[in-house]
CSV table of C-alpha atoms in Angstrom, one decimal:
chain,number,residue,atom,x,y,z
A,30,MET,CA,8.4,30.0,-3.3
A,31,ASN,CA,7.2,31.5,-6.2
A,32,ALA,CA,2.9,30.6,-6.5
A,33,PHE,CA,2.8,32.1,-9.9
A,34,HIS,CA,4.8,34.9,-12.3
A,35,PRO,CA,4.5,38.0,-14.1
A,36,GLN,CA,5.9,36.3,-17.1
A,37,GLY,CA,3.8,33.5,-17.2
A,38,SER,CA,-0.1,33.9,-18.5
A,39,ARG,CA,-2.3,35.7,-16.7
A,40,PRO,CA,-5.1,34.3,-15.0
A,41,PHE,CA,-4.6,35.5,-11.6
A,42,ASN,CA,-5.2,39.3,-13.4
A,43,PRO,CA,-4.3,41.7,-11.8
A,44,PHE,CA,-2.1,39.8,-9.9
A,45,LEU,CA,1.6,39.3,-10.9
A,46,LEU,CA,3.8,37.8,-8.5
A,47,LEU,CA,3.1,35.5,-5.2
A,48,ASP,CA,6.3,34.7,-3.5
A,49,HIS,CA,6.2,33.0,-0.7
A,50,HIS,CA,9.3,33.7,1.9
A,51,GLY,CA,9.6,30.9,4.6
A,52,PRO,CA,9.2,29.6,6.8
A,53,MET,CA,12.8,29.7,7.3
A,54,GLN,CA,15.4,30.0,10.1
A,55,VAL,CA,17.5,33.1,10.0
A,56,GLN,CA,21.3,32.0,11.2
A,57,PRO,CA,21.9,36.0,13.2
A,58,SER,CA,24.5,37.6,11.5
A,59,ASN,CA,25.8,41.8,11.6
A,60,ARG,CA,24.9,42.5,8.4
A,61,PRO,CA,21.4,42.3,7.4
A,62,LYS,CA,21.0,40.1,4.4
A,63,GLY,CA,18.1,40.7,2.1
A,64,VAL,CA,17.2,42.3,-2.0
A,65,ASP,CA,19.9,45.2,-2.3
A,66,GLN,CA,18.7,48.5,-4.1
A,67,HIS,CA,16.5,47.5,-7.4
A,68,PRO,CA,14.0,49.4,-9.7
A,69,HIS,CA,9.8,49.0,-10.3
A,70,ARG,CA,8.2,50.7,-12.4
A,71,GLY,CA,4.1,50.5,-13.8
A,72,PHE,CA,2.5,48.1,-10.7
A,73,GLU,CA,2.6,48.0,-6.7
A,74,THR,CA,4.4,45.9,-4.2
A,75,VAL,CA,2.6,43.9,-1.4
A,76,THR,CA,4.7,42.5,1.8
A,77,ILE,CA,2.7,40.6,4.2
A,78,VAL,CA,5.3,39.8,7.6
A,79,TYR,CA,4.0,36.4,9.3
A,80,GLU,CA,6.9,35.7,11.5
A,81,GLY,CA,10.4,38.0,11.7
A,82,ALA,CA,11.3,41.6,10.6
A,83,LEU,CA,11.7,43.3,7.6
A,84,GLU,CA,13.5,46.7,7.0
A,85,HIS,CA,11.8,48.7,3.9
A,86,ARG,CA,13.9,52.4,2.5
A,87,ASP,CA,13.4,53.6,-0.9
A,88,SER,CA,14.5,56.4,-3.6
A,89,ALA,CA,11.1,58.7,-2.6
A,90,GLY,CA,12.2,59.3,1.1
A,91,ASN,CA,10.3,56.4,2.5
A,92,TYR,CA,11.4,54.2,5.4
A,93,GLY,CA,9.6,51.5,7.4
A,94,LYS,CA,10.3,48.4,9.8
A,95,LEU,CA,7.6,45.8,9.3
A,96,PHE,CA,7.4,43.3,12.1
A,97,ALA,CA,4.7,40.2,12.7
A,98,GLY,CA,1.2,41.2,11.1
A,99,ASP,CA,2.3,44.2,9.7
A,100,VAL,CA,1.9,44.7,5.8
A,101,GLN,CA,4.2,47.1,3.7
A,102,TRP,CA,2.0,48.5,0.4
A,103,MET,CA,4.8,50.2,-2.5
A,104,THR,CA,3.3,51.6,-4.9
A,105,ALA,CA,6.8,52.1,-7.6
A,106,ALA,CA,4.3,53.3,-10.2
A,107,SER,CA,6.5,55.8,-12.5
A,108,GLY,CA,9.3,54.8,-10.7
A,109,ILE,CA,11.3,54.0,-7.7
A,110,ILE,CA,14.3,52.0,-6.2
A,111,HIS,CA,14.0,50.6,-3.0
A,112,GLU,CA,15.9,47.9,-0.9
A,113,GLU,CA,14.4,45.2,1.1
A,114,LYS,CA,16.4,43.7,4.4
A,115,HIS,CA,15.8,41.7,7.1
A,116,GLU,CA,15.1,44.2,10.3
A,117,LYS,CA,18.9,45.0,11.9
A,118,GLU,CA,17.9,43.6,15.3
A,119,PHE,CA,16.1,40.6,14.1
A,120,SER,CA,19.2,39.9,11.7
A,121,ARG,CA,21.5,39.7,14.9
A,122,GLN,CA,19.3,37.8,16.8
A,123,GLY,CA,18.5,36.2,14.1
A,124,GLY,CA,14.5,33.5,14.2
A,125,GLN,CA,11.8,32.7,12.2
A,126,LEU,CA,11.4,34.3,8.8
A,127,ASP,CA,8.1,34.1,6.7
A,128,PHE,CA,6.6,36.4,4.9
A,129,VAL,CA,4.9,37.4,1.1
A,130,GLN,CA,5.0,39.3,-1.8
A,131,LEU,CA,2.9,39.9,-4.0
A,132,TRP,CA,3.1,42.3,-7.0
A,133,VAL,CA,-0.1,44.0,-8.2
A,134,ASN,CA,-0.9,45.0,-11.8
A,135,LEU,CA,-2.0,48.7,-12.3
A,136,PRO,CA,-4.0,50.2,-14.9
A,137,ALA,CA,-2.5,52.0,-17.8
A,138,LYS,CA,-3.4,54.9,-16.9
A,139,ASP,CA,-1.9,54.9,-12.6
A,140,LYS,CA,1.1,53.8,-14.4
A,141,LYS,CA,3.1,57.3,-14.4
A,142,SER,CA,1.3,58.2,-11.2
A,143,PRO,CA,4.3,60.1,-8.1
A,144,PRO,CA,5.1,56.6,-6.5
A,145,ASN,CA,3.5,55.8,-2.8
A,146,TYR,CA,3.8,54.0,0.2
A,147,GLN,CA,1.6,52.7,2.6
A,148,ASP,CA,3.1,51.5,5.6
A,149,ILE,CA,0.1,49.4,7.7
A,150,ALA,CA,0.9,48.3,11.3
A,151,ALA,CA,-1.4,45.0,11.8
A,152,SER,CA,-3.0,47.2,14.7
A,153,LYS,CA,-4.3,48.3,12.1
A,154,ILE,CA,-6.1,45.6,10.4
A,155,GLN,CA,-9.7,44.5,11.2
A,156,THR,CA,-10.3,41.2,12.6
A,157,THR,CA,-13.4,39.7,12.8
A,158,VAL,CA,-14.4,35.6,13.8
A,159,LEU,CA,-16.9,34.1,11.3
A,160,PRO,CA,-19.6,31.8,11.8
A,161,ASN,CA,-18.1,28.8,12.3
A,162,GLY,CA,-15.3,30.2,14.2
A,163,GLY,CA,-12.4,31.0,10.6
A,164,LYS,CA,-10.4,34.1,11.9
A,165,LEU,CA,-10.5,36.8,8.7
A,166,ARG,CA,-7.8,39.7,8.4
A,167,VAL,CA,-9.1,41.8,5.7
A,168,ILE,CA,-5.9,43.8,4.5
A,169,ALA,CA,-7.9,45.6,1.2
A,170,GLY,CA,-11.0,45.8,0.2
A,171,GLU,CA,-14.2,44.6,1.6
A,172,LEU,CA,-14.6,41.1,2.3
A,173,ALA,CA,-17.5,39.3,4.9
A,174,GLY,CA,-18.8,43.1,6.0
A,175,LEU,CA,-15.0,44.3,6.8
A,176,GLN,CA,-12.9,46.9,4.9
A,177,GLY,CA,-9.5,46.5,4.7
A,178,PRO,CA,-7.0,50.0,5.5
A,179,ALA,CA,-5.0,49.4,1.9
A,180,SER,CA,-5.7,52.2,-0.7
A,181,THR,CA,-5.8,50.5,-4.1
A,182,PHE,CA,-6.1,51.4,-7.2
A,183,SER,CA,-8.3,49.4,-9.4
A,184,PRO,CA,-11.3,47.1,-6.7
A,185,ILE,CA,-9.3,44.4,-5.5
A,186,PHE,CA,-9.3,42.3,-1.9
A,187,VAL,CA,-6.2,40.9,0.0
A,188,ALA,CA,-6.8,38.7,3.7
A,189,ASP,CA,-5.9,36.2,5.2
A,190,LEU,CA,-7.9,33.7,7.2
A,191,THR,CA,-7.0,31.3,10.1
A,192,LEU,CA,-9.5,28.2,10.2
A,193,ALA,CA,-8.6,25.1,13.3
A,194,ASN,CA,-9.7,22.0,12.8
A,195,SER,CA,-13.0,21.0,11.5
A,196,GLN,CA,-13.9,24.2,10.7
A,197,SER,CA,-15.4,25.4,7.6
A,198,GLU,CA,-16.0,28.8,6.0
A,199,THR,CA,-18.2,30.3,3.9
A,200,LEU,CA,-17.2,33.6,1.5
A,201,THR,CA,-18.7,35.2,-1.3
A,202,ILE,CA,-16.7,36.6,-4.1
A,203,PRO,CA,-18.4,39.4,-6.8
A,204,ALA,CA,-18.8,37.7,-9.6
A,205,GLN,CA,-16.4,40.5,-11.5
A,206,TYR,CA,-14.1,39.0,-10.0
A,207,THR,CA,-10.3,37.0,-10.4
A,208,ALA,CA,-10.3,34.7,-6.7
A,209,MET,CA,-7.6,32.1,-5.6
A,210,VAL,CA,-6.8,31.1,-2.6
A,211,TYR,CA,-3.2,30.1,-1.4
A,212,VAL,CA,-2.2,28.0,1.6
A,213,LEU,CA,0.5,29.4,4.0
A,214,ASN,CA,0.5,26.4,5.7
A,215,GLY,CA,-1.1,23.5,7.1
A,216,SER,CA,-4.1,22.0,4.4
A,217,ALA,CA,-8.1,22.8,2.9
A,218,SER,CA,-10.4,21.9,0.7
A,219,LEU,CA,-11.8,24.8,-1.1
A,220,ASN,CA,-15.4,24.1,-2.6
A,221,GLY,CA,-14.4,20.1,-2.2
A,222,LYS,CA,-11.2,20.1,-3.4
A,223,PRO,CA,-7.8,19.5,-1.7
A,224,ILE,CA,-5.4,22.1,-1.5
A,225,ASN,CA,-2.1,21.8,0.7
A,226,ARG,CA,0.9,24.2,1.8
A,227,GLY,CA,2.2,26.1,-1.5
A,228,GLN,CA,0.0,25.0,-3.4
A,229,ILE,CA,-2.5,28.4,-5.5
A,230,ALA,CA,-6.6,27.4,-5.9
A,231,LEU,CA,-8.1,29.8,-9.2
A,232,MET,CA,-11.8,30.0,-8.8
A,233,ASN,CA,-13.8,31.0,-11.8
A,234,THR,CA,-14.7,34.3,-12.1
A,235,ASN,CA,-18.9,33.4,-11.8
A,236,GLY,CA,-19.9,34.9,-8.3
A,237,ASP,CA,-20.3,31.7,-6.6
A,238,THR,CA,-19.1,31.6,-3.1
A,239,ILE,CA,-16.7,29.5,-2.0
A,240,THR,CA,-16.0,27.0,1.3
A,241,LEU,CA,-12.7,26.6,2.5
A,242,SER,CA,-12.6,24.1,5.0
A,243,THR,CA,-9.9,21.8,7.0
A,244,SER,CA,-9.3,18.5,8.9
A,245,SER,CA,-6.3,20.2,10.7
A,246,ALA,CA,-5.5,23.7,10.9
A,247,ALA,CA,-4.8,25.8,7.8
A,248,LYS,CA,-3.6,29.5,7.3
A,249,LEU,CA,-5.3,30.7,4.1
A,250,LEU,CA,-4.3,33.9,2.0
A,251,ILE,CA,-7.3,35.0,0.0
A,252,LEU,CA,-6.8,37.2,-3.7
A,253,ALA,CA,-9.1,38.6,-5.7
A,254,GLY,CA,-10.2,41.3,-8.1
A,255,GLU,CA,-11.3,42.9,-11.2
A,256,PRO,CA,-8.9,42.2,-13.8
A,257,ILE,CA,-7.0,44.6,-16.1
A,258,HIS,CA,-8.0,43.9,-19.5
A,259,GLU,CA,-4.8,46.1,-21.2
A,260,PRO,CA,-2.2,45.0,-22.8
A,261,LEU,CA,0.8,43.7,-20.8
A,262,ALA,CA,4.8,44.5,-21.4
A,263,VAL,CA,7.0,42.2,-18.8
A,264,TYR,CA,10.6,42.7,-18.4
A,265,GLY,CA,12.6,42.2,-15.1
A,266,PRO,CA,11.0,44.9,-12.2
A,267,PHE,CA,9.0,46.6,-15.3
A,268,VAL,CA,5.1,46.3,-16.0
A,269,MET,CA,4.3,48.8,-19.2
A,270,ASN,CA,1.6,48.1,-21.6
A,271,THR,CA,4.5,48.0,-24.4
A,272,ARG,CA,7.5,47.4,-25.5
A,273,GLU,CA,8.1,51.1,-26.1
A,274,GLU,CA,7.3,51.9,-22.7
A,275,ILE,CA,9.7,48.6,-21.3
A,276,LEU,CA,13.2,50.5,-22.9
A,277,GLU,CA,12.0,53.8,-21.6
A,278,ALA,CA,12.2,52.6,-18.1
A,279,PHE,CA,15.1,51.0,-18.7
A,280,GLU,CA,16.6,54.6,-20.3
A,281,ASP,CA,14.8,56.8,-17.3
A,282,PHE,CA,16.7,53.8,-14.6
A,283,GLN,CA,20.0,54.5,-16.1
A,284,ASN,CA,19.8,58.1,-16.4
A,285,GLY,CA,18.8,58.7,-12.4
A,286,ARG,CA,15.2,59.7,-13.6
A,287,MET,CA,13.8,56.8,-10.6
A,288,GLY,CA,15.9,59.0,-7.9
A,289,VAL,CA,18.3,57.6,-6.1
A,290,LEU,CA,19.3,55.9,-2.7
A,291,ASN,CA,21.9,56.5,-0.5
């Protein structure tokens, strides 16, 4: 399920895509399913696993397994080829799979940086209990006094919040940030307006606090960041600033300059 897509309008800037996979039941298989090798350039992919397990490898030589609570932060930047599959043992056994993938834009000055890979185990991600009992986990940026372990190229934060029945929590968002809340499961209200599973609510960049409330349990993904006010050229797996840079990306991929995934 795509909550938003890079080829649409840009109200979620600097976030380009939110793709929620699941929850789904994976049938046992000796051949792991997933996405075969493909290229990226000019942005970052962030994968947050809530249930199940995934496996990653790329042309820069990175390899990782992600289990429930783990996060993978891949900076494609100048170009990378990667593959995302169900983790082999999880595939053999089958089970419930639920994960989110984000695309995060890079400033023009960083789009040709070397690729990078951050394998962030759940144990490295700080969690706190908020004043009214909500559980906040900060993956990137600083929110409610917690600093996420992910390194970013522009000011953003990524966090998830678990609320029980009839809970309400208030968080402060920097005035210059675009801020949004996505409902992973359950339902909630944002500043008094209802949002349900699979829906996203976009906040005005006015620096106001946001109040999240529930009548029943819910899990929410909170995204915010300083917009990148630069031209955007998007085609398939490439996110650059001009059409010429997109054509160059295709040429570099076709000529093997993004590496090889054996």
